[in-house]
Short mmCIF file of C-alpha atoms in Angstrom, two decimals:
data_model
loop_
_atom_site.label_atom_id
_atom_site.label_comp_id
_atom_site.label_asym_id
_atom_site.label_seq_id
_atom_site.Cartn_x
_atom_site.Cartn_y
_atom_site.Cartn_z
CA MET A 1 -24.20 -15.86 -3.73
CA GLY A 2 -20.85 -14.25 -2.89
CA LEU A 3 -17.53 -14.97 -4.50
CA GLY A 4 -15.44 -14.58 -1.34
CA LYS A 5 -12.77 -12.12 -0.30
CA LEU A 6 -10.08 -11.63 -2.92
CA ALA A 7 -6.75 -10.28 -1.61
CA VAL A 8 -3.04 -10.12 -2.34
CA ASN A 9 -1.02 -12.86 -0.63
CA ASP A 10 1.70 -12.24 1.96
CA ARG A 11 4.51 -12.83 -0.55
CA LYS A 12 2.93 -10.23 -2.86
CA ASP A 13 3.32 -12.52 -5.86
CA GLY A 14 -0.23 -13.85 -6.10
CA PHE A 15 -3.77 -13.79 -4.76
CA THR A 16 -5.78 -15.44 -2.02
CA LEU A 17 -9.50 -16.11 -1.95
CA ASP A 18 -10.82 -16.29 1.61
CA GLY A 19 -7.22 -16.84 2.68
CA ARG A 20 -6.43 -19.70 0.29
CA PRO A 21 -4.17 -19.48 -2.80
CA TRP A 22 -6.12 -18.46 -5.90
CA PHE A 23 -5.06 -18.21 -9.55
CA TRP A 24 -6.60 -15.56 -11.81
CA LEU A 25 -7.84 -17.39 -14.92
CA ALA A 26 -9.74 -14.91 -17.04
CA ASP A 27 -11.42 -14.78 -20.39
CA THR A 28 -11.42 -11.60 -22.47
CA CYS A 29 -14.97 -10.49 -23.25
CA TRP A 30 -14.46 -6.75 -23.66
CA GLY A 31 -17.68 -6.10 -25.60
CA ALA A 32 -20.08 -8.11 -23.44
CA PHE A 33 -22.42 -5.39 -22.20
CA THR A 34 -23.27 -3.97 -25.62
CA SER A 35 -23.21 -7.11 -27.71
CA ILE A 36 -24.51 -10.29 -26.07
CA GLU A 37 -28.10 -11.52 -25.84
CA LEU A 38 -28.88 -12.79 -22.33
CA SER A 39 -29.70 -16.29 -23.59
CA ASP A 40 -26.31 -16.45 -25.33
CA TRP A 41 -24.66 -15.01 -22.23
CA GLU A 42 -26.05 -17.84 -20.11
CA TYR A 43 -24.64 -20.47 -22.47
CA TYR A 44 -21.30 -18.67 -22.71
CA LEU A 45 -20.98 -18.44 -18.91
CA ALA A 46 -21.84 -22.11 -18.43
CA ARG A 47 -19.22 -23.12 -20.98
CA ARG A 48 -16.47 -20.89 -19.62
CA ALA A 49 -17.14 -21.97 -16.05
CA GLU A 50 -16.87 -25.58 -17.22
CA GLN A 51 -13.49 -24.70 -18.74
CA GLY A 52 -12.21 -23.26 -15.46
CA ILE A 53 -12.58 -19.53 -16.11
CA ASN A 54 -13.05 -17.58 -12.86
CA VAL A 55 -12.74 -13.95 -14.11
CA LEU A 56 -14.20 -12.04 -17.05
CA GLN A 57 -12.44 -8.90 -18.29
CA ILE A 58 -15.23 -6.57 -19.52
CA ASN A 59 -15.26 -2.97 -20.74
CA THR A 60 -17.89 -0.84 -18.99
CA LEU A 61 -17.97 1.39 -22.09
CA PRO A 62 -18.64 0.16 -25.64
CA GLN A 63 -15.53 -1.55 -26.94
CA TRP A 64 -14.28 0.60 -29.81
CA ASP A 65 -13.18 -2.33 -31.99
CA ARG A 66 -16.09 -4.66 -31.19
CA CYS A 67 -17.98 -6.42 -33.95
CA ARG A 68 -21.06 -4.69 -35.32
CA PRO A 69 -24.02 -4.49 -35.33
CA ASP A 70 -24.68 -4.00 -31.60
CA LEU A 71 -27.87 -4.70 -29.71
CA GLY A 72 -28.46 -0.95 -29.65
CA ILE A 73 -28.17 -0.59 -25.85
CA TYR A 74 -25.49 1.90 -24.77
CA PRO A 75 -24.45 3.33 -21.38
CA TYR A 76 -25.16 6.87 -22.54
CA ALA A 77 -27.56 8.28 -25.09
CA SER A 78 -26.28 7.50 -28.58
CA GLU A 79 -27.65 6.98 -32.07
CA ASP A 80 -24.69 5.02 -33.44
CA GLY A 81 -22.72 3.57 -30.49
CA THR A 82 -19.80 5.85 -31.30
CA VAL A 83 -20.87 9.38 -30.31
CA PHE A 84 -22.37 9.71 -26.80
CA ASP A 85 -24.20 12.29 -24.75
CA TRP A 86 -22.23 11.76 -21.56
CA SER A 87 -24.75 13.75 -19.53
CA ALA A 88 -27.58 11.34 -20.42
CA PRO A 89 -27.02 7.89 -18.84
CA ASN A 90 -29.18 5.03 -20.11
CA GLU A 91 -30.51 3.20 -17.07
CA ALA A 92 -31.59 0.24 -19.23
CA TYR A 93 -27.94 -0.42 -20.08
CA TRP A 94 -26.85 -0.32 -16.45
CA GLU A 95 -29.67 -2.59 -15.33
CA ARG A 96 -28.73 -5.01 -18.09
CA ALA A 97 -25.04 -4.92 -17.08
CA ARG A 98 -26.15 -5.57 -13.52
CA GLU A 99 -28.09 -8.65 -14.59
CA MET A 100 -25.12 -9.92 -16.62
CA CYS A 101 -22.81 -9.55 -13.63
CA ARG A 102 -25.33 -11.32 -11.41
CA MET A 103 -25.45 -14.23 -13.86
CA ALA A 104 -21.65 -14.38 -14.00
CA VAL A 105 -21.37 -14.52 -10.22
CA GLU A 106 -23.92 -17.35 -10.13
CA HIS A 107 -21.46 -19.31 -12.28
CA GLY A 108 -18.58 -18.49 -9.91
CA ILE A 109 -17.04 -15.92 -12.26
CA ARG A 110 -15.84 -12.53 -11.01
CA PRO A 111 -16.16 -9.40 -13.19
CA ALA A 112 -12.99 -7.40 -13.85
CA LEU A 113 -14.41 -4.11 -15.07
CA VAL A 114 -12.42 -1.72 -17.24
CA LEU A 115 -13.44 1.83 -16.38
CA LEU A 116 -11.71 4.02 -18.97
CA TRP A 117 -10.62 2.44 -22.25
CA CYS A 118 -7.94 4.45 -24.01
CA ASN A 119 -10.02 5.64 -26.97
CA TYR A 120 -12.19 7.66 -24.56
CA ILE A 121 -9.17 9.42 -23.00
CA PRO A 122 -7.44 12.32 -24.84
CA GLY A 123 -3.73 12.08 -25.52
CA THR A 124 -3.62 8.29 -25.87
CA TRP A 125 -2.81 6.32 -29.00
CA GLY A 126 -6.39 5.01 -29.18
CA SER A 127 -8.06 8.41 -28.93
CA MET A 128 -5.91 9.77 -31.74
CA ILE A 129 -7.31 7.10 -34.07
CA ALA A 130 -10.86 7.32 -32.75
CA GLN A 131 -11.10 11.11 -33.01
CA LYS A 132 -10.04 11.03 -36.67
CA LEU A 133 -13.03 8.75 -37.27
CA GLY A 134 -15.47 10.98 -35.45
CA ALA A 135 -15.50 9.35 -32.01
CA PRO A 136 -15.06 12.06 -29.35
CA VAL A 137 -13.44 11.53 -25.96
CA MET A 138 -15.13 11.65 -22.56
CA PRO A 139 -15.07 15.08 -20.90
CA LEU A 140 -12.88 15.23 -17.79
CA ASP A 141 -15.79 16.32 -15.59
CA GLU A 142 -17.71 13.13 -16.51
CA ILE A 143 -14.97 10.73 -15.33
CA ARG A 144 -16.05 10.62 -11.70
CA SER A 145 -19.74 10.41 -12.61
CA HIS A 146 -19.06 7.38 -14.81
CA ILE A 147 -17.10 5.60 -12.10
CA GLU A 148 -19.76 6.40 -9.50
CA ARG A 149 -22.30 4.81 -11.86
CA VAL A 150 -20.20 1.66 -12.27
CA VAL A 151 -19.69 1.26 -8.53
CA ARG A 152 -23.33 1.98 -7.70
CA HIS A 153 -24.74 -0.49 -10.20
CA LEU A 154 -22.06 -3.22 -10.23
CA GLY A 155 -20.06 -2.87 -7.00
CA GLU A 156 -22.11 -5.46 -5.10
CA PHE A 157 -20.66 -8.21 -7.32
CA ASP A 158 -17.16 -7.77 -5.83
CA PRO A 159 -15.51 -6.78 -9.11
CA VAL A 160 -11.88 -5.98 -9.68
CA TYR A 161 -11.59 -2.45 -11.07
CA VAL A 162 -9.29 -2.07 -14.06
CA VAL A 163 -8.85 1.70 -14.24
CA THR A 164 -7.31 1.89 -17.71
CA GLY A 165 -7.85 -0.04 -20.92
CA ASP A 166 -5.04 -0.69 -23.41
CA THR A 167 -3.50 2.67 -22.63
CA ASP A 168 -0.22 4.52 -22.84
CA PHE A 169 0.76 7.47 -20.65
CA LYS A 170 2.52 9.68 -23.15
CA SER A 171 0.64 12.91 -22.48
CA ASP A 172 0.04 15.00 -19.37
CA GLU A 173 -3.63 15.18 -20.37
CA ALA A 174 -4.03 11.40 -20.31
CA ILE A 175 -2.28 11.18 -16.95
CA ARG A 176 -4.59 13.87 -15.57
CA TYR A 177 -7.65 11.89 -16.71
CA TYR A 178 -6.36 8.66 -15.21
CA GLU A 179 -5.48 10.42 -11.98
CA GLU A 180 -9.11 11.51 -11.78
CA GLY A 181 -10.26 7.96 -12.44
CA LEU A 182 -7.89 6.25 -10.02
CA SER A 183 -8.64 8.74 -7.24
CA ALA A 184 -12.37 8.19 -7.74
CA VAL A 185 -12.22 4.41 -7.55
CA CYS A 186 -9.93 4.52 -4.50
CA GLU A 187 -12.50 6.69 -2.74
CA LEU A 188 -15.67 4.99 -3.95
CA ALA A 189 -14.53 1.35 -3.73
CA PRO A 190 -11.65 1.37 -1.23
CA ASN A 191 -11.82 -2.36 -0.47
CA ALA A 192 -11.82 -3.60 -4.07
CA LEU A 193 -8.65 -4.67 -5.86
CA ARG A 194 -7.54 -2.35 -8.65
CA CYS A 195 -5.00 -2.33 -11.44
CA MET A 196 -4.30 -0.80 -14.85
CA HIS A 197 -4.46 -2.57 -18.20
CA ILE A 198 -1.76 -0.99 -20.37
CA ASN A 199 -1.02 -1.26 -24.06
CA ARG A 200 1.12 -3.76 -25.92
CA ALA A 201 4.77 -3.88 -24.84
CA ASN A 202 4.26 -0.98 -22.42
CA ARG A 203 6.49 -1.27 -19.38
CA THR A 204 5.95 2.25 -18.02
CA ILE A 205 3.37 3.16 -15.37
CA PRO A 206 3.64 6.68 -13.91
CA GLU A 207 5.20 6.52 -10.46
CA ARG A 208 2.34 8.51 -8.96
CA PHE A 209 -0.03 5.56 -9.61
CA ILE A 210 2.07 2.66 -8.33
CA ASP A 211 1.25 2.78 -4.61
CA ARG A 212 -2.49 2.73 -5.33
CA LEU A 213 -2.39 -0.36 -7.55
CA ASP A 214 -2.79 -3.80 -5.99
CA PHE A 215 -1.26 -5.73 -8.88
CA TYR A 216 0.17 -5.32 -12.37
CA MET A 217 -1.19 -6.35 -15.73
CA TYR A 218 0.99 -6.51 -18.82
CA GLN A 219 0.33 -7.58 -22.40
CA PRO A 220 2.52 -9.01 -25.15
CA GLY A 221 -0.45 -8.35 -27.44
CA HIS A 222 -1.00 -9.40 -31.02
CA ASN A 223 2.00 -8.12 -32.93
CA TYR A 224 3.71 -11.00 -34.71
CA GLU A 225 7.18 -9.64 -34.05
CA GLY A 226 6.50 -8.84 -30.39
CA GLN A 227 5.76 -12.21 -28.81
CA SER A 228 9.06 -12.22 -26.90
CA GLU A 229 7.47 -9.55 -24.72
CA ALA A 230 5.70 -12.42 -22.95
CA TRP A 231 8.89 -12.94 -20.94
CA LYS A 232 10.69 -9.61 -21.39
CA LEU A 233 7.90 -7.57 -19.82
CA PRO A 234 7.75 -9.52 -16.54
CA GLU A 235 11.54 -9.35 -16.32
CA ASP A 236 11.38 -5.57 -16.65
CA PHE A 237 8.43 -5.17 -14.27
CA ARG A 238 10.18 -7.18 -11.58
CA ALA A 239 13.35 -5.11 -12.01
CA SER A 240 11.62 -1.72 -12.05
CA TYR A 241 8.67 -1.76 -9.67
CA PRO A 242 7.82 -2.83 -6.10
CA GLN A 243 6.79 -6.46 -5.93
CA LYS A 244 3.10 -7.05 -6.55
CA PRO A 245 1.19 -9.87 -8.23
CA LEU A 246 1.89 -9.82 -11.97
CA LEU A 247 -0.15 -11.40 -14.74
CA ASN A 248 -0.26 -11.63 -18.51
CA SER A 249 -3.62 -9.96 -19.12
CA GLU A 250 -3.60 -9.99 -22.91
CA PRO A 251 -1.47 -12.65 -24.57
CA CYS A 252 -1.97 -13.35 -28.23
CA TYR A 253 -5.57 -14.40 -28.77
CA GLU A 254 -6.28 -17.80 -30.25
CA GLN A 255 -6.93 -17.67 -34.01
CA MET A 256 -6.48 -13.90 -34.11
CA GLY A 257 -4.78 -12.49 -37.14
CA ALA A 258 -1.63 -10.61 -36.19
CA SER A 259 -2.05 -6.85 -35.87
CA ARG A 260 -1.53 -4.52 -38.84
CA ASN A 261 -3.06 -7.13 -41.15
CA VAL A 262 0.01 -9.38 -41.06
CA TYR A 263 -0.89 -12.72 -42.67
CA TRP A 264 -0.77 -14.94 -39.59
CA ARG A 265 -3.11 -16.56 -37.10
CA PHE A 266 -2.05 -17.34 -33.54
CA THR A 267 -2.53 -21.01 -32.64
CA ALA A 268 -3.18 -22.71 -29.32
CA GLN A 269 0.56 -23.41 -29.11
CA ASP A 270 1.36 -19.71 -29.59
CA CYS A 271 -1.03 -18.97 -26.73
CA ARG A 272 0.62 -21.60 -24.52
CA ALA A 273 4.02 -20.12 -25.28
CA SER A 274 2.87 -16.69 -24.14
CA ALA A 275 1.35 -18.19 -21.00
CA TRP A 276 4.15 -20.44 -19.78
CA SER A 277 7.06 -18.22 -20.74
CA GLY A 278 5.45 -15.40 -18.76
CA ILE A 279 4.69 -17.56 -15.74
CA LEU A 280 8.26 -18.88 -15.51
CA SER A 281 9.54 -15.30 -15.87
CA GLY A 282 7.69 -14.18 -12.76
CA ALA A 283 4.10 -13.55 -13.88
CA ALA A 284 2.63 -16.43 -11.90
CA ALA A 285 -0.36 -14.67 -10.29
CA GLY A 286 -2.69 -15.39 -13.16
CA LEU A 287 -3.39 -15.50 -16.84
CA THR A 288 -5.97 -14.29 -19.35
CA TYR A 289 -7.20 -16.21 -22.36
CA GLY A 290 -8.66 -14.64 -25.50
CA ALA A 291 -10.46 -16.01 -28.55
CA HIS A 292 -10.82 -14.02 -31.77
CA GLY A 293 -14.57 -13.69 -31.95
CA VAL A 294 -15.37 -13.69 -28.22
CA TRP A 295 -13.49 -10.58 -27.09
CA ASN A 296 -15.30 -8.57 -29.80
CA TRP A 297 -18.37 -10.90 -30.08
CA GLN A 298 -18.67 -11.93 -33.70
CA THR A 299 -22.09 -13.21 -34.77
CA ALA A 300 -23.48 -14.46 -38.08
CA GLN A 301 -24.68 -10.90 -38.71
CA SER A 302 -21.46 -9.12 -37.74
CA LYS A 303 -19.74 -7.01 -40.33
CA GLY A 304 -16.79 -5.88 -38.26
CA SER A 305 -15.85 -2.45 -36.95
CA VAL A 306 -14.39 0.61 -38.63
CA LEU A 307 -12.22 1.30 -35.58
CA GLY A 308 -9.16 -0.42 -34.15
CA GLU A 309 -6.28 -2.33 -35.74
CA GLY A 310 -6.52 -4.86 -38.57
CA PHE A 311 -6.69 -8.39 -37.16
CA ASP A 312 -8.25 -10.38 -40.04
CA MET A 313 -11.81 -11.68 -39.76
CA PRO A 314 -13.01 -13.09 -36.41
CA PHE A 315 -14.68 -16.46 -36.02
CA ARG A 316 -18.28 -16.60 -34.85
CA TRP A 317 -18.45 -16.75 -31.06
CA GLN A 318 -20.02 -20.22 -31.10
CA GLU A 319 -17.02 -21.57 -33.02
CA CYS A 320 -14.62 -19.83 -30.64
CA LEU A 321 -15.96 -21.75 -27.67
CA GLN A 322 -14.66 -24.93 -29.32
CA PHE A 323 -11.07 -23.70 -29.67
CA PRO A 324 -8.64 -26.00 -27.83
CA GLY A 325 -6.47 -23.29 -26.26
CA VAL A 326 -8.85 -22.47 -23.42
CA TRP A 327 -8.56 -26.06 -22.17
CA ASP A 328 -4.77 -25.65 -22.16
CA TYR A 329 -5.14 -22.54 -20.04
CA GLY A 330 -7.56 -24.34 -17.77
CA MET A 331 -4.85 -26.87 -16.97
CA VAL A 332 -2.32 -24.20 -15.95
CA PRO A 333 -3.53 -23.66 -12.36
CA HIS A 334 -3.69 -27.43 -11.79
CA VAL A 335 -0.10 -27.88 -12.99
CA LEU A 336 1.07 -24.91 -10.91
CA ASN A 337 -0.79 -26.20 -7.87
CA SER A 338 1.08 -29.48 -8.21
CA LEU A 339 4.45 -27.81 -8.72
CA THR A 340 4.04 -25.27 -5.93
CA GLU A 341 2.42 -27.77 -3.53
CA GLY A 342 -0.74 -25.75 -3.25
CA GLY A 343 0.96 -22.37 -3.21
CA LEU A 344 3.56 -23.22 -0.57
CA HIS A 345 6.41 -22.43 -2.96
CA ALA A 346 6.97 -19.42 -5.19
CA VAL A 347 7.84 -19.54 -8.88
CA VAL A 348 11.30 -17.95 -8.97
CA PRO A 349 12.80 -17.16 -12.39
CA ALA A 350 16.17 -18.88 -12.81
CA GLN A 351 17.23 -18.07 -16.36
CA GLU A 352 20.86 -18.09 -15.22
CA LEU A 353 20.66 -21.90 -15.17
CA LEU A 354 20.15 -22.07 -18.93
CA ASP A 355 23.21 -22.69 -21.09
CA ASP A 356 21.53 -21.59 -24.29
CA ALA A 357 21.13 -18.32 -26.17
CA ARG A 358 17.54 -19.15 -27.11
CA GLU A 359 15.65 -16.92 -24.69
CA ALA A 360 12.32 -18.48 -25.62
CA ILE A 361 13.32 -21.41 -23.37
CA ARG A 362 12.36 -20.19 -19.90
CA VAL A 363 13.58 -21.66 -16.61
CA ALA A 364 12.41 -21.22 -13.03
CA ARG A 365 12.93 -22.82 -9.63
CA VAL A 366 9.85 -23.96 -7.75
CA GLY A 367 10.78 -25.22 -4.32
CA ASP A 368 13.25 -28.09 -4.86
CA ARG A 369 12.35 -28.43 -8.54
CA VAL A 370 13.58 -26.88 -11.75
CA VAL A 371 10.93 -26.21 -14.41
CA ALA A 372 11.64 -25.27 -18.02
CA TYR A 373 9.31 -24.36 -20.87
CA LEU A 374 10.54 -25.55 -24.29
CA PRO A 375 8.53 -24.17 -27.21
CA ARG A 376 10.27 -26.59 -29.59
CA THR A 377 11.83 -30.01 -29.22
CA THR A 378 15.46 -29.84 -28.17
CA ALA A 379 17.84 -30.97 -25.44
CA LEU A 380 18.00 -28.86 -22.29
CA LYS A 381 21.46 -27.81 -21.09
CA LEU A 382 21.76 -26.44 -17.58
CA HIS A 383 24.54 -24.99 -15.49
CA GLY A 384 25.12 -27.12 -12.41
CA SER A 385 25.05 -30.77 -11.46
CA PHE A 386 21.60 -32.27 -11.03
CA ALA A 387 22.76 -35.84 -10.56
CA ASP A 388 20.34 -36.35 -7.67
CA MET A 389 17.36 -35.36 -9.81
CA GLU A 390 15.16 -37.07 -12.38
CA ALA A 391 13.56 -35.44 -15.40
CA VAL A 392 10.13 -35.75 -16.90
CA ALA A 393 8.57 -33.90 -19.83
CA PHE A 394 4.90 -32.99 -19.95
CA ASP A 395 3.54 -32.72 -23.49
CA LEU A 396 1.40 -29.59 -23.48
CA GLU A 397 -0.38 -30.51 -26.73
CA ASP A 398 -1.42 -34.12 -26.15
CA LYS A 399 -0.99 -34.33 -22.35
CA ARG A 400 1.54 -37.18 -22.33
CA VAL A 401 4.46 -37.65 -19.93
CA ALA A 402 7.94 -38.87 -20.88
CA HIS A 403 10.80 -39.84 -18.57
CA LEU A 404 14.02 -38.34 -19.90
CA PRO A 405 17.63 -39.46 -19.49
CA MET A 406 20.09 -36.95 -18.06
CA ARG A 407 23.85 -36.78 -18.25
CA VAL A 408 26.09 -34.76 -15.92
CA ASP A 409 29.49 -33.68 -17.20
CA THR A 410 31.70 -33.80 -14.12
CA GLN A 411 34.42 -31.72 -15.79
CA THR A 412 32.22 -28.78 -16.74
CA GLY A 413 29.58 -29.20 -14.06
CA MET A 414 26.87 -29.07 -16.72
CA THR A 415 23.72 -31.18 -16.91
CA ARG A 416 22.19 -32.24 -20.21
CA VAL A 417 18.57 -33.39 -20.32
CA GLU A 418 17.98 -35.27 -23.54
CA GLN A 419 15.28 -34.00 -25.86
CA HIS A 420 11.74 -35.13 -25.28
CA PRO A 421 9.97 -37.27 -27.93
CA PHE A 422 7.07 -34.90 -28.57
CA GLY A 423 6.52 -32.76 -31.63
CA HIS A 424 5.06 -29.93 -29.58
CA ASP A 425 5.99 -27.63 -26.74
CA ALA A 426 6.59 -29.18 -23.34
CA LEU A 427 7.36 -28.49 -19.73
CA VAL A 428 10.52 -30.24 -18.55
CA ILE A 429 10.56 -30.79 -14.79
CA LEU A 430 13.58 -31.81 -12.76
CA LYS A 431 12.62 -33.15 -9.34
CA PRO A 432 14.39 -35.04 -6.56
CA ALA A 433 14.90 -38.66 -7.57
CA ALA A 434 12.53 -41.15 -5.99
CA HIS A 435 14.17 -43.57 -3.61
#
C-alpha cells in the first residue's frame, strides 16, 4: 500500500498529494521506536487515523526526554539507552522500526522521521545539557552512516525527512554536523521532501540550508510566556525567507505543564489558539498536535526522564488518546477546505484590517471572505466597509454557529461585528451576503 506522491503546490504555500491539495495533520510521537509495544502501536494508529491524523513525527534516535523505562531496544548498542556504541547498529531495532512504519502506512499515516535530534549534535543547547548528564554526542563520521541506515530501512515508506530536531544553530560545529546530515539526505533520498525542526521561538535558519529545504517548520513551544510566537514566527518567516509551505510543527501540547516547571497546563483551547493564530498568519500548510504522555509515551510503569526540561508529570498514553484537542485539530482541514473552496484560494494574512491593539486576534483574507480568530469573546472592529457582507461565528469549543449583526460607520469607514454569544474562542467569518 502506497501513500501517494507528496509534493509542494504551485503557489508554494502548501502541499499536494497525487496532485490534489493536502493538509499536513500530524501527531507528535517522538519516542515511538524505543517505547511502544506493537500491540499498543496498532491501537494507537487506529485511534489517530480515526481522528484524522495523516503524519507521525518520530525521532529515529531515542528521544532524550522520553518517559522511562524503555523496552530496551536501541538503534545502537547500549546498556542504558543514553550512551551508545555508534559503530554497533542493532538490526533488531531497525527491523522493528520498519514494521512500525509499515503498520502506520497501512493506516494511511506517513512517517516524518527526525534524523538528528539536537542533544546528539555538539554545540546545540540540548547537547550542552545532555553532556553534563553523561550523554555523549554522535561522532561526525557516523552522521552519514546513520542516515544511510534510516533511508535503507525506512525509505520505502515514503517518509518526510526532518533533518534536525529541536535545534539551534549557534555554533559552527553544529552547522557543520547539520551540513553533513542535509547533504547526505539530499544525495540518498533526492525525491523525498525534507525540512528542519528548530527550537522554540527560533526564526533563524542558516542561509546555506534554505535552498535545499522543501518547507519550513516552526514551533511556539511550551513556554507560558511565549505563546504569541504562534503568530509572530510565521510573520517573521514570511518576511525573511523565500516562500515555501510553513507549518506549526510544535504548538503547546495538550495538558503539558509549561516549561521550566511553571505551574500551568495547556488546555485544548490553548492548543486551538496556537493552531488558528498561526494559520491565519500564513502557516496554512499544516499543523501538528501533541499530547503530554504520547510524545514521550507515559505508561503505568513510567518514572520519567532525567533529561530535558521540567514539564510536570505526563498523563498515561491511554488517557491522552481521550483528550478533546485532537478532535479540534481534526476539524481544521475540513474548515479550511470549506473556506478555501478545496484549495482554490490562499490564506492571506490581513492584520491591517484589524482596528485593535490585541494582536492575539488574527485576521486573514481567503478569497472573497474575511476570517478572524478571536481567542476571547469581544466585538470585532475592522477597517473598511463590509456592508455587502454577512457575519457568522463558529464556536470552536462546542461547534455551534451564530449569525452576528454588523454595523458600518459611514463617517469613519469602519465595520463593527458585534460580539458572538459563546464563552469560548471562535472563528468569525465575513462572506458575501446571500441574495
